């Protein structure tokens, strides 16, 4: 069975994984950082072997070449005999990309056109596509969009109450992000519980964080909107705020668009509240008596409780609440703090199950029936790999 090469290109990074789409096993994976600046760095892992060194990566083309060299050094030649497809993670699909799409010139141009909706993310994804298509012209390349799972969000959930002539002209609606993860995790939960009619709330809590409400496999609400800034409190992003705040700050503090962008995307969230962007550091500081860290933790938890309650209302009840991604999978104290306030929905938490560490999907509540509380390790690379082979085949 051929592998799929999954590429996630950021503005100054390139993350990659060579994944078996059947099993999800990664034959090789790596991260190239500081692309386009001085002091580039590669960390490549293949089995137990780690190759880590400083490299010169002036652009994404150089990063793709470095990735290829690192993988081929490990004995896997990348070509049609070994790679079934290249899957590219693209953040914003806009209105038109509602499913994984085989990439050609026209698709590249359309992704470029959509960049206006995701100026921080899509240009990097496109640079990754262009470099990889140049390096591997004989392989099918597939774009997998973070927004796609939410393309059919019901209109009342997707619509902002703003003058309709403006929203129509500028394609302003709630798109949702982390869709690949919400789709994968909610499907895992359905399989785990053996039911496909569930009312699910999924919390993807990583550096970026989002919630979704999923009814019988289809999303009916999600916390991110036009951009990945709306919703939950995140590592450095504010999530929901009064839309009047940027207006007020531009009037009283003279902040321009870039200043507001920087404030809300990079100097807010738990970092803005406490100085800690890593959730482990936040919990340690809180436990050490730091008041700012305690407040940041409480604001983070409060927002989660509010969303779960709201989504239970949207779904008409809740059968499963699931924690995923870096914070969700690993922070037992966070799960405990959230569940402490959700007993009214019938949700419970078993303190021992909550503390157990495992790389597997598992229940952490104290019951056997529904509603259930779960921890499910997300695996966006595997989900992208599966979408890529399916799309390449058709
Ligand atoms: P992700 O974006 O899914 O890779 O998640 C990254 C975030 O997960 C980091 O910023 C950490 O704050 C958080 N994280 C990772 N490991 C742990 C842990 N053991 N406890 C709490 N948070 C963690």
Short mmCIF file of C-alpha atoms and ligand atoms in Angstrom, two decimals:
data_model
loop_
_atom_site.label_atom_id
_atom_site.label_comp_id
_atom_site.label_asym_id
_atom_site.label_seq_id
_atom_site.Cartn_x
_atom_site.Cartn_y
_atom_site.Cartn_z
CA UNK A 1 0.00 0.00 0.00
CA UNK A 2 1.33 3.45 -0.93
CA UNK A 3 1.67 6.21 1.59
CA UNK A 4 0.28 9.72 1.40
CA UNK A 5 2.58 12.69 1.86
CA UNK A 6 0.69 15.21 4.01
CA UNK A 7 1.95 18.79 3.89
CA UNK A 8 0.90 21.62 6.20
CA UNK A 9 2.64 24.81 5.11
CA UNK A 10 2.59 27.78 7.48
CA UNK A 11 3.94 31.25 6.75
CA UNK A 12 7.35 30.34 8.19
CA UNK A 13 7.10 26.59 8.61
CA UNK A 14 6.49 23.33 6.80
CA UNK A 15 5.08 20.35 8.68
CA UNK A 16 4.94 17.02 6.89
CA UNK A 17 4.09 13.39 7.43
CA UNK A 18 4.32 10.32 5.27
CA UNK A 19 1.23 8.42 6.37
CA UNK A 20 -0.25 5.01 5.64
CA UNK A 21 -3.89 5.92 4.89
CA UNK A 22 -5.12 2.49 6.04
CA UNK A 23 -3.49 2.34 9.46
CA UNK A 24 -2.59 5.98 10.14
CA UNK A 25 1.02 4.93 10.85
CA UNK A 26 3.61 7.54 9.93
CA UNK A 27 6.70 6.20 8.14
CA UNK A 28 8.34 9.61 8.54
CA UNK A 29 7.41 13.04 9.82
CA UNK A 30 9.06 16.35 10.36
CA UNK A 31 8.92 20.07 10.93
CA UNK A 32 10.95 22.73 9.18
CA UNK A 33 10.90 26.06 10.98
CA UNK A 34 11.95 29.62 10.24
CA UNK A 35 11.33 29.27 6.49
CA UNK A 36 12.13 32.55 4.77
CA UNK A 37 14.16 33.93 7.68
CA UNK A 38 17.67 33.21 8.87
CA UNK A 39 18.34 30.29 11.19
CA UNK A 40 16.20 27.62 9.51
CA UNK A 41 15.81 24.39 11.43
CA UNK A 42 14.79 20.83 10.52
CA UNK A 43 13.55 18.09 12.82
CA UNK A 44 12.86 14.83 11.03
CA UNK A 45 11.74 11.57 12.61
CA UNK A 46 11.60 8.15 11.04
CA UNK A 47 10.83 5.34 13.45
CA UNK A 48 13.17 5.86 16.37
CA UNK A 49 15.69 7.83 14.29
CA UNK A 50 15.75 11.58 14.72
CA UNK A 51 17.59 13.88 12.33
CA UNK A 52 17.79 17.41 13.70
CA UNK A 53 19.92 20.21 12.26
CA UNK A 54 20.08 23.85 11.20
CA UNK A 55 19.49 24.33 7.48
CA UNK A 56 19.17 27.16 5.02
CA UNK A 57 15.53 27.53 3.90
CA UNK A 58 15.01 30.85 2.09
CA UNK A 59 11.54 29.83 0.85
CA UNK A 60 8.98 27.00 0.68
CA UNK A 61 10.68 25.52 -2.41
CA UNK A 62 13.84 25.06 -0.35
CA UNK A 63 11.76 23.61 2.50
CA UNK A 64 10.14 21.04 0.19
CA UNK A 65 13.61 20.09 -1.13
CA UNK A 66 14.88 19.69 2.46
CA UNK A 67 11.85 17.55 3.34
CA UNK A 68 12.45 15.33 0.31
CA UNK A 69 16.13 14.97 1.11
CA UNK A 70 15.43 14.06 4.75
CA UNK A 71 12.83 11.42 3.79
CA UNK A 72 14.94 9.94 0.98
CA UNK A 73 17.99 9.80 3.26
CA UNK A 74 15.93 7.36 5.34
CA UNK A 75 15.66 5.05 2.32
CA UNK A 76 12.21 5.96 0.87
CA UNK A 77 12.33 7.39 -2.65
CA UNK A 78 9.32 9.64 -3.19
CA UNK A 79 7.52 8.91 -6.45
CA UNK A 80 4.44 7.29 -7.97
CA UNK A 81 5.56 3.82 -6.79
CA UNK A 82 5.67 4.84 -3.14
CA UNK A 83 3.28 7.79 -2.80
CA UNK A 84 -0.41 7.57 -3.77
CA UNK A 85 -1.08 11.30 -3.33
CA UNK A 86 0.11 14.50 -1.71
CA UNK A 87 -2.47 15.97 0.70
CA UNK A 88 -2.25 19.69 1.43
CA UNK A 89 -3.93 21.20 4.46
CA UNK A 90 -5.52 24.49 3.39
CA UNK A 91 -7.13 26.67 6.03
CA UNK A 92 -9.84 28.51 4.09
CA UNK A 93 -11.92 27.06 1.27
CA UNK A 94 -14.30 30.01 1.00
CA UNK A 95 -17.73 29.32 -0.47
CA UNK A 96 -16.65 27.12 -3.33
CA UNK A 97 -14.43 24.46 -1.80
CA UNK A 98 -16.79 22.28 0.19
CA UNK A 99 -14.86 19.05 -0.20
CA UNK A 100 -11.32 17.78 -0.81
CA UNK A 101 -10.28 18.85 -4.30
CA UNK A 102 -7.74 17.60 -6.83
CA UNK A 103 -5.41 20.51 -7.53
CA UNK A 104 -4.83 21.98 -10.97
CA UNK A 105 -4.02 25.51 -12.17
CA UNK A 106 -7.64 26.60 -11.79
CA UNK A 107 -7.84 25.34 -8.22
CA UNK A 108 -4.60 27.14 -7.38
CA UNK A 109 -6.04 30.41 -8.70
CA UNK A 110 -9.25 29.93 -6.73
CA UNK A 111 -7.32 29.28 -3.49
CA UNK A 112 -5.41 32.47 -4.21
CA UNK A 113 -8.67 34.36 -4.68
CA UNK A 114 -9.96 33.04 -1.33
CA UNK A 115 -6.78 34.31 0.39
CA UNK A 116 -8.52 37.61 1.08
CA UNK A 117 -10.57 35.72 3.70
CA UNK A 118 -7.46 34.15 5.31
CA UNK A 119 -4.52 36.44 4.60
CA UNK A 120 -2.42 34.91 7.39
CA UNK A 121 -2.91 31.31 6.25
CA UNK A 122 -3.88 30.68 2.63
CA UNK A 123 -0.84 32.30 0.94
CA UNK A 124 1.45 29.93 2.86
CA UNK A 125 -0.69 26.93 1.94
CA UNK A 126 -0.54 28.00 -1.68
CA UNK A 127 3.26 28.39 -1.52
CA UNK A 128 3.41 24.82 -0.20
CA UNK A 129 1.20 23.58 -3.06
CA UNK A 130 3.22 25.35 -5.75
CA UNK A 131 6.56 24.12 -4.42
CA UNK A 132 5.34 20.55 -3.95
CA UNK A 133 3.69 20.36 -7.37
CA UNK A 134 6.97 21.53 -8.90
CA UNK A 135 8.95 18.95 -6.93
CA UNK A 136 6.47 16.08 -7.53
CA UNK A 137 4.78 16.77 -10.89
CA UNK A 138 3.86 13.11 -11.39
CA UNK A 139 1.84 12.78 -8.17
CA UNK A 140 -1.80 13.79 -7.65
CA UNK A 141 -2.05 16.74 -5.25
CA UNK A 142 -5.22 17.18 -3.19
CA UNK A 143 -6.27 20.23 -1.15
CA UNK A 144 -8.11 19.41 2.07
CA UNK A 145 -9.85 22.42 3.55
CA UNK A 146 -10.25 23.21 7.25
CA UNK A 147 -13.61 24.82 6.50
CA UNK A 148 -15.11 22.00 4.38
CA UNK A 149 -16.79 19.99 7.14
CA UNK A 150 -18.81 23.09 8.08
CA UNK A 151 -19.86 24.04 4.54
CA UNK A 152 -23.46 22.97 5.17
CA UNK A 153 -23.84 24.59 8.57
CA UNK A 154 -27.54 25.48 8.92
CA UNK A 155 -28.19 29.07 7.79
CA UNK A 156 -29.21 30.38 11.24
CA UNK A 157 -25.85 29.21 12.62
CA UNK A 158 -23.81 30.40 9.65
CA UNK A 159 -25.34 33.87 9.29
CA UNK A 160 -24.14 37.07 10.96
CA UNK A 161 -26.85 39.65 11.64
CA UNK A 162 -25.17 42.30 9.49
CA UNK A 163 -26.61 44.23 6.52
CA UNK A 164 -27.22 41.52 3.93
CA UNK A 165 -25.95 43.56 1.01
CA UNK A 166 -22.55 43.82 2.71
CA UNK A 167 -22.35 40.16 3.76
CA UNK A 168 -23.36 38.96 0.30
CA UNK A 169 -20.88 41.18 -1.51
CA UNK A 170 -17.96 40.16 0.71
CA UNK A 171 -18.83 36.49 1.36
CA UNK A 172 -19.15 37.17 5.08
CA UNK A 173 -20.56 34.21 7.00
CA UNK A 174 -19.46 31.76 9.64
CA UNK A 175 -17.20 29.22 7.92
CA UNK A 176 -15.75 27.31 10.89
CA UNK A 177 -12.23 25.83 11.09
CA UNK A 178 -10.46 22.71 12.43
CA UNK A 179 -13.11 20.90 10.35
CA UNK A 180 -10.85 17.94 9.57
CA UNK A 181 -10.36 17.39 13.30
CA UNK A 182 -14.04 17.83 14.25
CA UNK A 183 -15.07 15.41 11.48
CA UNK A 184 -12.46 12.83 12.49
CA UNK A 185 -13.11 13.06 16.24
CA UNK A 186 -16.92 12.97 15.96
CA UNK A 187 -16.68 9.91 13.67
CA UNK A 188 -14.36 8.20 16.18
CA UNK A 189 -16.87 8.89 18.96
CA UNK A 190 -19.75 7.45 16.90
CA UNK A 191 -17.67 4.33 16.23
CA UNK A 192 -16.55 4.06 19.86
CA UNK A 193 -20.09 4.32 21.20
CA UNK A 194 -21.55 2.26 18.35
CA UNK A 195 -24.21 4.84 17.45
CA UNK A 196 -24.57 7.18 14.50
CA UNK A 197 -27.50 9.24 15.81
CA UNK A 198 -25.61 11.02 18.60
CA UNK A 199 -25.94 14.60 19.81
CA UNK A 200 -22.26 15.44 20.20
CA UNK A 201 -20.22 18.38 21.42
CA UNK A 202 -16.55 18.23 20.39
CA UNK A 203 -13.94 20.49 21.98
CA UNK A 204 -10.75 20.80 19.93
CA UNK A 205 -8.44 22.53 22.42
CA UNK A 206 -4.94 23.12 21.08
CA UNK A 207 -3.06 26.36 20.48
CA UNK A 208 -6.10 27.28 18.45
CA UNK A 209 -9.36 26.10 20.02
CA UNK A 210 -12.85 25.48 18.70
CA UNK A 211 -16.07 23.73 19.64
CA UNK A 212 -18.60 22.04 17.42
CA UNK A 213 -22.10 20.64 17.85
CA UNK A 214 -22.60 17.56 15.68
CA UNK A 215 -25.99 15.93 15.18
CA UNK A 216 -25.99 12.42 13.66
CA UNK A 217 -22.63 13.09 12.00
CA UNK A 218 -23.45 16.54 10.59
CA UNK A 219 -22.23 19.79 12.18
CA UNK A 220 -24.98 22.19 13.30
CA UNK A 221 -22.85 24.77 15.13
CA UNK A 222 -19.19 25.70 15.51
CA UNK A 223 -17.39 28.41 17.43
CA UNK A 224 -15.03 29.81 14.80
CA UNK A 225 -16.49 32.15 12.23
CA UNK A 226 -15.32 34.13 9.21
CA UNK A 227 -11.82 33.71 10.62
CA UNK A 228 -10.28 31.45 13.29
CA UNK A 229 -10.50 34.31 15.82
CA UNK A 230 -14.08 33.87 17.02
CA UNK A 231 -15.21 31.62 19.86
CA UNK A 232 -13.20 30.01 22.62
CA UNK A 233 -10.28 31.54 24.51
CA UNK A 234 -7.08 30.28 22.82
CA UNK A 235 -3.31 30.31 23.38
CA UNK A 236 -2.83 33.84 22.03
CA UNK A 237 -6.25 34.63 20.45
CA UNK A 238 -9.09 36.33 22.28
CA UNK A 239 -12.03 34.36 20.92
CA UNK A 240 -15.39 36.16 21.38
CA UNK A 241 -15.27 39.83 22.27
CA UNK A 242 -17.67 42.73 21.92
CA UNK A 243 -17.24 43.82 18.27
CA UNK A 244 -17.27 47.36 19.66
CA UNK A 245 -13.86 46.85 21.29
CA UNK A 246 -11.76 47.25 18.10
CA UNK A 247 -13.80 50.36 17.23
CA UNK A 248 -13.25 51.77 20.71
CA UNK A 249 -9.51 51.01 20.63
CA UNK A 250 -9.08 52.59 17.25
CA UNK A 251 -10.72 55.75 18.64
CA UNK A 252 -9.07 55.95 22.08
CA UNK A 253 -5.75 54.12 21.58
CA UNK A 254 -5.07 55.00 17.95
CA UNK A 255 -4.71 51.33 16.99
CA UNK A 256 -4.84 50.71 13.25
CA UNK A 257 -5.93 47.49 11.54
CA UNK A 258 -2.52 45.81 11.94
CA UNK A 259 -2.33 46.84 15.59
CA UNK A 260 -5.76 45.37 16.33
CA UNK A 261 -4.92 42.22 14.38
CA UNK A 262 -1.73 41.81 16.42
CA UNK A 263 -3.54 42.47 19.71
CA UNK A 264 -6.40 40.01 19.16
CA UNK A 265 -4.47 37.25 17.34
CA UNK A 266 -1.08 37.31 19.06
CA UNK A 267 -1.32 39.18 22.38
CA UNK A 268 -4.60 37.90 23.76
CA UNK A 269 -6.00 34.58 25.00
CA UNK A 270 -4.32 32.92 27.99
CA UNK A 271 -1.05 34.56 26.92
CA UNK A 272 -2.52 38.05 27.05
CA UNK A 273 -4.15 37.36 30.40
CA UNK A 274 -1.23 35.65 32.11
CA UNK A 275 1.98 35.80 30.06
CA UNK A 276 1.80 32.01 29.51
CA UNK A 277 0.87 30.65 26.11
CA UNK A 278 1.49 27.00 26.98
CA UNK A 279 -1.34 25.49 29.00
CA UNK A 280 1.06 23.42 31.15
CA UNK A 281 2.86 26.59 32.23
CA UNK A 282 -0.47 28.27 32.93
CA UNK A 283 -1.63 25.45 35.23
CA UNK A 284 1.74 25.38 37.06
CA UNK A 285 1.62 29.15 37.59
CA UNK A 286 -2.00 28.96 38.81
CA UNK A 287 -1.11 26.15 41.21
CA UNK A 288 1.85 28.24 42.41
CA UNK A 289 -0.53 31.04 43.44
CA UNK A 290 -0.24 33.39 40.44
CA UNK A 291 -3.49 35.44 40.36
CA UNK A 292 -3.28 36.34 36.66
CA UNK A 293 -2.83 32.67 35.78
CA UNK A 294 -5.81 31.71 37.97
CA UNK A 295 -8.03 34.28 36.27
CA UNK A 296 -6.85 33.18 32.80
CA UNK A 297 -7.67 29.54 33.67
CA UNK A 298 -11.10 30.57 34.98
CA UNK A 299 -11.91 32.67 31.91
CA UNK A 300 -10.86 29.74 29.67
CA UNK A 301 -13.08 27.32 31.64
CA UNK A 302 -16.01 29.75 31.84
CA UNK A 303 -16.06 30.17 28.06
CA UNK A 304 -16.03 26.39 27.59
CA UNK A 305 -18.88 25.86 30.04
CA UNK A 306 -20.89 28.56 28.28
CA UNK A 307 -20.38 26.96 24.87
CA UNK A 308 -21.18 23.42 25.99
CA UNK A 309 -24.40 24.67 27.60
CA UNK A 310 -25.35 26.63 24.48
CA UNK A 311 -24.60 23.70 22.19
CA UNK A 312 -26.60 21.31 24.37
CA UNK A 313 -29.51 23.73 23.84
CA UNK A 314 -28.93 23.82 20.07
CA UNK A 315 -28.81 20.01 19.94
CA UNK A 316 -31.80 19.55 22.26
CA UNK A 317 -29.63 17.56 24.69
CA UNK A 318 -26.23 15.97 24.76
CA UNK A 319 -25.12 12.34 24.34
CA UNK A 320 -21.36 12.82 24.19
CA UNK A 321 -18.87 15.51 25.16
CA UNK A 322 -15.38 14.96 23.76
CA UNK A 323 -12.02 16.58 24.49
CA UNK A 324 -9.36 16.58 21.76
CA UNK A 325 -6.02 18.22 20.77
CA UNK A 326 -3.06 19.26 22.94
CA UNK A 327 -4.92 20.75 25.92
CA UNK A 328 -8.06 18.61 25.61
CA UNK A 329 -6.18 15.32 25.40
CA UNK A 330 -3.58 16.08 28.06
CA UNK A 331 -4.90 18.44 30.70
CA UNK A 332 -6.77 16.46 33.35
CA UNK A 333 -7.14 19.60 35.56
CA UNK A 334 -8.86 21.46 32.72
CA UNK A 335 -11.30 18.60 32.10
CA UNK A 336 -12.01 18.38 35.84
CA UNK A 337 -12.73 22.12 36.08
CA UNK A 338 -15.11 22.04 33.10
CA UNK A 339 -16.99 18.91 34.20
CA UNK A 340 -17.37 20.20 37.74
CA UNK A 341 -19.89 22.67 36.31
CA UNK A 342 -21.72 20.42 33.83
CA UNK A 343 -23.40 17.95 36.16
CA UNK A 344 -26.76 19.57 35.39
CA UNK A 345 -26.52 18.04 31.89
CA UNK A 346 -26.03 14.59 33.38
CA UNK A 347 -22.30 14.66 32.53
CA UNK A 348 -19.89 13.07 34.99
CA UNK A 349 -16.14 12.59 35.34
CA UNK A 350 -14.36 9.66 36.93
CA UNK A 351 -11.28 11.09 38.68
CA UNK A 352 -9.16 7.97 38.03
CA UNK A 353 -10.14 7.61 34.37
CA UNK A 354 -9.51 11.32 33.94
CA UNK A 355 -5.91 11.02 35.20
CA UNK A 356 -5.05 7.93 33.11
CA UNK A 357 -2.75 8.65 30.18
CA UNK A 358 -3.31 6.88 26.88
CA UNK A 359 -2.96 7.47 23.17
CA UNK A 360 -6.31 5.77 22.57
CA UNK A 361 -9.89 7.03 22.44
CA UNK A 362 -11.40 6.46 25.89
CA UNK A 363 -14.27 7.30 28.21
CA UNK A 364 -13.46 9.38 31.26
CA UNK A 365 -16.95 9.62 32.79
CA UNK A 366 -18.13 7.41 35.61
CA UNK A 367 -20.98 5.68 33.76
CA UNK A 368 -21.50 3.17 30.96
CA UNK A 369 -24.62 4.60 29.25
CA UNK A 370 -25.24 8.08 27.80
CA UNK A 371 -24.30 10.86 28.06
CA UNK A 372 -20.62 9.97 27.79
CA UNK A 373 -17.50 12.07 28.29
CA UNK A 374 -14.54 11.06 26.13
CA UNK A 375 -10.97 11.90 25.30
CA UNK A 376 -10.12 11.22 21.64
CA UNK A 377 -6.65 11.84 20.25
CA UNK A 378 -7.17 13.81 17.06
CA UNK A 379 -5.15 12.87 13.99
CA UNK A 380 -5.59 15.46 11.28
CA UNK A 381 -2.76 14.02 9.17
CA UNK A 382 -4.45 10.64 8.95
CA UNK A 383 -7.78 12.25 8.09
CA UNK A 384 -6.11 14.35 5.37
CA UNK A 385 -4.33 11.24 4.03
CA UNK A 386 -7.62 9.35 3.75
CA UNK A 387 -9.36 12.25 2.00
CA UNK A 388 -6.38 12.62 -0.36
CA UNK A 389 -6.36 8.98 -1.55
CA UNK A 390 -10.12 8.91 -1.95
CA UNK A 391 -10.07 12.10 -4.00
CA UNK A 392 -7.06 11.05 -6.07
CA UNK A 393 -8.81 7.78 -6.97
CA UNK A 394 -11.97 9.42 -8.32
P1 LIG B 1 -1.92 21.49 19.62
O1 LIG B 1 -2.18 22.80 18.96
O2 LIG B 1 -3.03 20.51 19.51
O3 LIG B 1 -0.58 20.89 19.23
O4 LIG B 1 -1.82 21.80 21.19
C1 LIG B 1 -0.72 22.53 21.69
C2 LIG B 1 -1.01 22.94 23.11
O5 LIG B 1 -1.32 21.79 23.90
C3 LIG B 1 0.22 23.54 23.78
O6 LIG B 1 0.20 24.93 23.69
C4 LIG B 1 0.06 23.14 25.22
O7 LIG B 1 -0.46 24.23 25.92
C5 LIG B 1 -0.97 22.05 25.24
N1 LIG B 1 -0.44 20.85 25.90
C6 LIG B 1 0.38 19.92 25.39
N2 LIG B 1 0.65 18.97 26.33
C7 LIG B 1 -0.02 19.32 27.45
C8 LIG B 1 -0.16 18.77 28.76
N3 LIG B 1 0.46 17.65 29.13
N4 LIG B 1 -0.96 19.43 29.65
C9 LIG B 1 -1.59 20.57 29.28
N5 LIG B 1 -1.50 21.13 28.07
C10 LIG B 1 -0.73 20.52 27.17
#
